[in-house]
Coordinates of C-alpha atoms in Angstrom, one line a residue:
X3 CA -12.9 17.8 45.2
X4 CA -16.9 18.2 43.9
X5 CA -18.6 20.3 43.4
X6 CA -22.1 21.1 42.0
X7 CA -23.4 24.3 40.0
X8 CA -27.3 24.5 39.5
X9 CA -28.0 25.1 36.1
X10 CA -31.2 26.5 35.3
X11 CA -31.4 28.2 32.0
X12 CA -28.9 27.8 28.8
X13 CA -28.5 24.0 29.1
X14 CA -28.4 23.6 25.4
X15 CA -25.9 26.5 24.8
X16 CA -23.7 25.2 27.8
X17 CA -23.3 21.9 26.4
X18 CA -23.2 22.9 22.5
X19 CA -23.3 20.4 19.9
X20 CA -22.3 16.9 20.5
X21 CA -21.5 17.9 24.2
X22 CA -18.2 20.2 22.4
X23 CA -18.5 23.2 25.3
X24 CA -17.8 20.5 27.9
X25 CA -15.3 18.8 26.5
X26 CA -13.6 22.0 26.0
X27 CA -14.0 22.6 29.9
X28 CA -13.4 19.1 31.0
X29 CA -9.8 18.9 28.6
X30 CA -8.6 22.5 29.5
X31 CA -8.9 22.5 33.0
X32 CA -8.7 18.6 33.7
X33 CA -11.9 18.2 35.6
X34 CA -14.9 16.0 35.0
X35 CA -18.0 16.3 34.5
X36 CA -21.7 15.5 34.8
X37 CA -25.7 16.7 34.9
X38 CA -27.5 15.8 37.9
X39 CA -31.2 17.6 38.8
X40 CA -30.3 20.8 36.5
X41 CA -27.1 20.6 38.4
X42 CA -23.6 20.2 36.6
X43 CA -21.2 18.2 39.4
X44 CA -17.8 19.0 38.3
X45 CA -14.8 16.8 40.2
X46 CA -11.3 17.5 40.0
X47 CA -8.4 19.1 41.8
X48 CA -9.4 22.3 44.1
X49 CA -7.7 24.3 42.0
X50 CA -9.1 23.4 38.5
X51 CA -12.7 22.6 40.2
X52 CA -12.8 26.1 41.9
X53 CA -12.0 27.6 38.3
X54 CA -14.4 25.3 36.2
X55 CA -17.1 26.7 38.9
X56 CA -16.4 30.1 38.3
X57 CA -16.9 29.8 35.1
X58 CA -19.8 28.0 34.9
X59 CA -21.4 30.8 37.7
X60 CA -20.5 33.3 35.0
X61 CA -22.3 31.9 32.2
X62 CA -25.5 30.9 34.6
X63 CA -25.4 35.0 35.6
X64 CA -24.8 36.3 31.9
X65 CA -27.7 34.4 30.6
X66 CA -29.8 35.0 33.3
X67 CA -29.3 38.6 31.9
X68 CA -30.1 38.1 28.8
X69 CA -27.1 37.1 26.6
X70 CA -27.9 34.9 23.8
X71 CA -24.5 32.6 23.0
X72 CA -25.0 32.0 19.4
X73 CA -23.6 28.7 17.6
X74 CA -20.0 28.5 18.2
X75 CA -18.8 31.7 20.6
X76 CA -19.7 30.0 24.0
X77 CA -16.5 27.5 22.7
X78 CA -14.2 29.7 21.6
X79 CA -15.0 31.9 24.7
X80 CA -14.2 29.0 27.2
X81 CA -11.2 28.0 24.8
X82 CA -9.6 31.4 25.8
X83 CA -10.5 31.4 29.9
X84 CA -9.7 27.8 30.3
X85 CA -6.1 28.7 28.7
X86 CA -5.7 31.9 30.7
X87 CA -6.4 32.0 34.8
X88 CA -6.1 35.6 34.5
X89 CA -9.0 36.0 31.8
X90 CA -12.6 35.4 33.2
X91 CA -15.7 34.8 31.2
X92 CA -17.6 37.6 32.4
X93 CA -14.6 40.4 31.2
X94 CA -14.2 38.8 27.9
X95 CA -17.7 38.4 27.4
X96 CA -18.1 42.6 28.1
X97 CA -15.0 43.7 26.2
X98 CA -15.6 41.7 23.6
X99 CA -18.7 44.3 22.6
X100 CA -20.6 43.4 19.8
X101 CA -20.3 46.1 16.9
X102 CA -22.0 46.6 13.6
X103 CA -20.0 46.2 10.3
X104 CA -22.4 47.2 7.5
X105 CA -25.1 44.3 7.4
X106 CA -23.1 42.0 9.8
X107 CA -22.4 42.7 13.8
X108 CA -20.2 40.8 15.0
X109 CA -17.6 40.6 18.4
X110 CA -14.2 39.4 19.0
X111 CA -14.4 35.6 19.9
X112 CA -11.1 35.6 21.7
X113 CA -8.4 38.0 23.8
X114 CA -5.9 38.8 20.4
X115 CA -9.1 39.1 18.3
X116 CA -10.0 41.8 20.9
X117 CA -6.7 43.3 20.9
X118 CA -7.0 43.3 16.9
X119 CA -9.9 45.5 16.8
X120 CA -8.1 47.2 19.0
X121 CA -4.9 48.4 17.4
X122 CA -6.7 48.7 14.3
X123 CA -9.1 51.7 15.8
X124 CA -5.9 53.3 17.3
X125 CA -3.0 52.7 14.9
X126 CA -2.2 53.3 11.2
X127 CA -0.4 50.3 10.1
X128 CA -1.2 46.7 11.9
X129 CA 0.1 43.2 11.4
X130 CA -2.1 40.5 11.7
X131 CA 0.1 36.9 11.9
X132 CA -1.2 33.9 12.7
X133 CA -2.6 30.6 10.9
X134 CA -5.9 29.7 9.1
X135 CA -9.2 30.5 10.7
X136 CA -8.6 33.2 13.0
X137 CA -10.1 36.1 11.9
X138 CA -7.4 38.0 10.9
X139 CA -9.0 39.4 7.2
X140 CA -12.4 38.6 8.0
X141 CA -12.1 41.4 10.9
X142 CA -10.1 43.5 9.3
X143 CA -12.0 43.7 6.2
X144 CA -15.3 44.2 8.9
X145 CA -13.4 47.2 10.2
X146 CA -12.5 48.4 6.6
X147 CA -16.2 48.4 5.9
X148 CA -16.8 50.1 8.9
X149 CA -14.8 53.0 8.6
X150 CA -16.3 53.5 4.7
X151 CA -19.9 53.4 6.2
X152 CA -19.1 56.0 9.0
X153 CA -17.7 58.1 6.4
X154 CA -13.6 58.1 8.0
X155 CA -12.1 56.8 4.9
X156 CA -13.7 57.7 1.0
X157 CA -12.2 54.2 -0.5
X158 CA -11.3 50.5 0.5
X159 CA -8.2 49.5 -1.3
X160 CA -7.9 45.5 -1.2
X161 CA -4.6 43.7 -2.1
X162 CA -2.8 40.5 -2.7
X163 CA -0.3 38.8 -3.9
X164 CA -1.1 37.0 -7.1
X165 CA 1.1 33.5 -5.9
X166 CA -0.4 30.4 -6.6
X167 CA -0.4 27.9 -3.3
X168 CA 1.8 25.2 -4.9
X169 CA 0.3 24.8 -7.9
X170 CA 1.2 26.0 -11.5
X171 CA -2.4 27.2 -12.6
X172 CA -0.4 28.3 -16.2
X173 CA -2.8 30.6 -18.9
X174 CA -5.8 31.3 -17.7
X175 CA -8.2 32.9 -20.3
X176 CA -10.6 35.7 -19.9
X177 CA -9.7 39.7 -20.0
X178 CA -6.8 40.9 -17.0
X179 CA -9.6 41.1 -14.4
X180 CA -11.2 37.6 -14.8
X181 CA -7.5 36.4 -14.5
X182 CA -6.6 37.8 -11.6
X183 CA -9.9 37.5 -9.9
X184 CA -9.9 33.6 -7.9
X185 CA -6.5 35.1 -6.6
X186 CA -8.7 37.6 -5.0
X187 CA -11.7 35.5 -4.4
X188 CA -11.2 35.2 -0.4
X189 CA -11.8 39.4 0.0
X190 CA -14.9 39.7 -2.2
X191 CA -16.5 37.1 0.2
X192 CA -15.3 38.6 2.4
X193 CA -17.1 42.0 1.5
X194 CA -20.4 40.4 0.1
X195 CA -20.3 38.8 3.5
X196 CA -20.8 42.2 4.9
X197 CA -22.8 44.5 2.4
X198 CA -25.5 44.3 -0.2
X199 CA -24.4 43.0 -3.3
X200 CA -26.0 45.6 -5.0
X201 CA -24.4 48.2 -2.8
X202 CA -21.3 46.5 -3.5
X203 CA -21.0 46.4 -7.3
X204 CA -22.0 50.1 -7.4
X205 CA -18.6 51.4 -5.2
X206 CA -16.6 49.3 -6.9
X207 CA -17.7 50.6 -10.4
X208 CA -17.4 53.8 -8.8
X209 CA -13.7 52.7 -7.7
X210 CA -14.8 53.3 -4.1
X211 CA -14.1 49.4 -3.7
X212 CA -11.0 48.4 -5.2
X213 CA -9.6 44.9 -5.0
X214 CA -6.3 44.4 -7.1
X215 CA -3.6 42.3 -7.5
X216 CA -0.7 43.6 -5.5
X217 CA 1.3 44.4 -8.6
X218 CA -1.3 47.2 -9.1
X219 CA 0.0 49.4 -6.5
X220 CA 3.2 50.2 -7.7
X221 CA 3.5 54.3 -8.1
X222 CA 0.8 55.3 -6.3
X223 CA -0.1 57.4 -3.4
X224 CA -3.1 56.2 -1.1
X225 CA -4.8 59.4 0.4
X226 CA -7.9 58.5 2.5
X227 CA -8.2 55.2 2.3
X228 CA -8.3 52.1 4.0
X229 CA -6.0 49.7 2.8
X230 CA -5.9 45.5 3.3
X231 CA -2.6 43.4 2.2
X232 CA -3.7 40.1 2.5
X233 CA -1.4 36.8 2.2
X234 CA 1.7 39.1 3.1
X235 CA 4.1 36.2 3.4
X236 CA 4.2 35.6 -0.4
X237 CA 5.3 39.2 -0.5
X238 CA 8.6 39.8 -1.4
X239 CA 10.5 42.2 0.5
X240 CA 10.6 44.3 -2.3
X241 CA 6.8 44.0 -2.8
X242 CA 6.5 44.8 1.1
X243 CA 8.3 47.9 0.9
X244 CA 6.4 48.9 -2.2
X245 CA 2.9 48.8 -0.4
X246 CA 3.6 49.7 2.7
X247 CA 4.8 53.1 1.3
X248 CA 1.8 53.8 -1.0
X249 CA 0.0 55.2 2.1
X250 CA -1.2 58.6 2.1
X251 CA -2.7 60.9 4.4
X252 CA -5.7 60.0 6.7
X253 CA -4.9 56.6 5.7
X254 CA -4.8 52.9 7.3
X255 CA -3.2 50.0 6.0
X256 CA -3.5 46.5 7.7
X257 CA -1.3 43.5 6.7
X258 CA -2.5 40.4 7.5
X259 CA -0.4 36.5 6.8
X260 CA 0.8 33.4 7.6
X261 CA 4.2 32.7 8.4
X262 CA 3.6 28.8 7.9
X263 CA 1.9 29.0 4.5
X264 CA 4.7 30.7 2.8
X265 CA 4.6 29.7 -1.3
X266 CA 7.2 32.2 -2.5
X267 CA 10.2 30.3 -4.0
X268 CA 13.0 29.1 -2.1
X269 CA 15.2 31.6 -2.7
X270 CA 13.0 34.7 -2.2
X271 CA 12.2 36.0 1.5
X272 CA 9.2 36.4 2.9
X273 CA 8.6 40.1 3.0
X274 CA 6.2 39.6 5.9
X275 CA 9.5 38.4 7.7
X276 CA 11.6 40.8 7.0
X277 CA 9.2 43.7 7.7
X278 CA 8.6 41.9 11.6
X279 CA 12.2 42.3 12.2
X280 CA 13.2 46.0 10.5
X281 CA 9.8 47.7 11.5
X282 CA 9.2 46.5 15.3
X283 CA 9.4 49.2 17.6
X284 CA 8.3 51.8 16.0
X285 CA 5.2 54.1 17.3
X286 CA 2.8 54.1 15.1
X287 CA 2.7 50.1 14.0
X288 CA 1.4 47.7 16.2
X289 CA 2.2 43.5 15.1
X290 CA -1.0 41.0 16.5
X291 CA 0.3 37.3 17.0
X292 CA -2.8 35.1 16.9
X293 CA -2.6 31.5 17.7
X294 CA -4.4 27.9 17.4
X295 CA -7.0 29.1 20.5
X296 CA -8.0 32.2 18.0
X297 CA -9.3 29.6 15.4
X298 CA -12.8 30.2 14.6
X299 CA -13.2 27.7 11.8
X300 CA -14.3 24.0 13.0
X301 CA -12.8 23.1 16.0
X302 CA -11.0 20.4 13.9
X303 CA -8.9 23.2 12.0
X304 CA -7.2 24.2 15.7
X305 CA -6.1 20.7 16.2
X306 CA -4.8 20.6 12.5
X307 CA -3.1 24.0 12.8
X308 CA -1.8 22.8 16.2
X309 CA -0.2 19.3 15.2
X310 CA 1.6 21.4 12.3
X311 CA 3.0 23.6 14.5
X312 CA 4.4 20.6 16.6
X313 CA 5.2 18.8 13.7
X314 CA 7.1 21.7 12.5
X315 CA 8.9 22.1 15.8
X316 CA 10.0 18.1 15.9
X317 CA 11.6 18.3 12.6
X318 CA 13.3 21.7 13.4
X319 CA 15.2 19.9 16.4
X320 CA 15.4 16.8 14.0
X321 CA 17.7 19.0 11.7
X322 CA 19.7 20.6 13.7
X323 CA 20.3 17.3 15.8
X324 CA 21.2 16.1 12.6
X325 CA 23.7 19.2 11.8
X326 CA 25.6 18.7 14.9
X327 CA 25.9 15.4 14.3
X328 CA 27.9 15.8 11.3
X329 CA 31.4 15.6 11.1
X330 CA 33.8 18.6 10.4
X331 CA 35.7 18.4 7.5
X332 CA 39.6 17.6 7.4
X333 CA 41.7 20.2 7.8
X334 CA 43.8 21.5 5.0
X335 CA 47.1 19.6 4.7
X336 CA 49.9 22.2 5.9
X337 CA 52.0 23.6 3.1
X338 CA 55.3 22.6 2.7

């Protein structure tokens, strides 16, 4: 089947750089492609051809409105509605509502990024889990920031673990908070990113902004604020419990990790794990699974987070193959 949608405005957003949007449509719904007369001919299966054009009539409509695809949305937005029939660009486009976080505004580029936001506005504790480049403490710092401006929360508490990612960095010199500081490096950027330096420096002298090494939590009691645990999966248990029960009243907490980056010796749990499996269920805490189509990094880091993930699976079945495969032991000679 071929079909052909006129294409009057937005060319240059539709096709992205180095023709990346297309591809994106042409690989996820197996059609193919090409410009003829501002026209876009797409040829494929009814199925997938129907789809491609519906999605294609979407953009043509929302630009003809006025939305402005900036560098890098348009694919991450077809990423999602080419993996998901039930998703269409139109709906993610208006539920994904751009909102302001200090200098920055910014909207969810993808369906679990949405439903991030989300359960951050409505619940008190949140786990974010997925891989690299999906948003998970950029956002959640954004919505920290937020809530400080609008005056919800008086303080941003900021934590993490303070694990190196298998490396032995030994003695480093400077006074405690220059030392602990590139373990913390990501959440400063991360706040820069989204107020005034100046602004910045000032709550945190203040202790308005505080972002501290994990083991600084210990005994406290968190009225008021809003509180980040980033890298979770190098907590250990004991650690987890620790930090999750330091909130106070009026208070959010959001975790955030990666369940495939854990650096926490071999014979300590992940207290990320643990807590998935003794606190699901309960009201009140809502767990976010983000996956390679939430990456919002270079579209090569989804195909790197994706072949780990199959590579991971492959040597999972390897070793258990392998397991089965072995044979039992001798049984114990009967006594005499």
């Amino acid at each position: 089947m071929k079909v052909s949608v006129p294409i009057t405005r937005g060319i240059e957003s539709l096709f992205g750089t180095r023709d990346e949007n297309i591809r994106v449509l042409e690989s996820g719904l197996d059609v193919r492609t090409s410009l003829r007369n501002d026209c876009l001919e797409i040829e494929g299966e009814q199925e997938n051809v129907k789809r491609a054009e519906n999605i294609l009539e979407d953009y043509v409509q929302l630009v003809s409105e006025g939305v402005v695809f900036a560098n890098g949305t348009l694919n991450s937005y077809l990423r999602v509605v080419t993996g998901d029939s039930l998703v269409s660009l139109r709906g993610l486009v208006e539920s994904g509502r751009q909102r302001s976080f200090g200098k920055k505004v910014l909207a969810p580029k993808s369906i679990n990024q949405q439903r991030y936001v989300e359960a951050i506005e409505r619940n008190d504790l949140v786990f974010g889990i997925g891989p690299a480049g999906t948003g998970k403490t950029y956002l959640a710092v954004a919505m920290a920031v937020a809530a400080l401006l609008s005056k919800r929360v008086s303080r941003l508490i900021l934590t993490r673990p303070a694990v190196e990612a298998g490396e032995r960095l030994g003695f480093l010199p400077g006074t405690l908070q220059e030392k602990v500081d590139p373990y913390l490096r990501p959440l400063y950027d991360a706040i820069y990113d989204m107020m005034d330096a100046e602004k910045v420096e000032k709550l945190m002298e203040r202790s308005t902004i505080e972002v501290a090494p994990l083991a600084f939590m210990r005994g406290r009691t968190l009225n008021d604020s809003f509180i980040i645990l980033d890298e979770a999966q190098n907590c250990t248990a004991e650690q987890m419990k620790m930090v999750l029960t330091r909130q106070g009243f009026n208070s959010k907490t959001v975790v955030t990790g990666d369940l495939t980056q854990i650096d926490l010796p071999s014979t300590r749990r992940s207290g990320l794990l643990e807590a998935t499996e003794v606190l699901r269920g309960i009201e009140g805490i809502s767990f976010v699974y983000f996956d390679e189509r939430d990456v919002v990094r270079h579209t090569l880091v989804q195909k790197i987070v994706k072949a780990y993930e199959k590579f991971q699976e492959v040597n999972a079945a390897r070793q258990l193959t392998l397991k089965l495969a072995e044979p039992e032991p001798p049984a114990a000679p009967a006594a005499e």
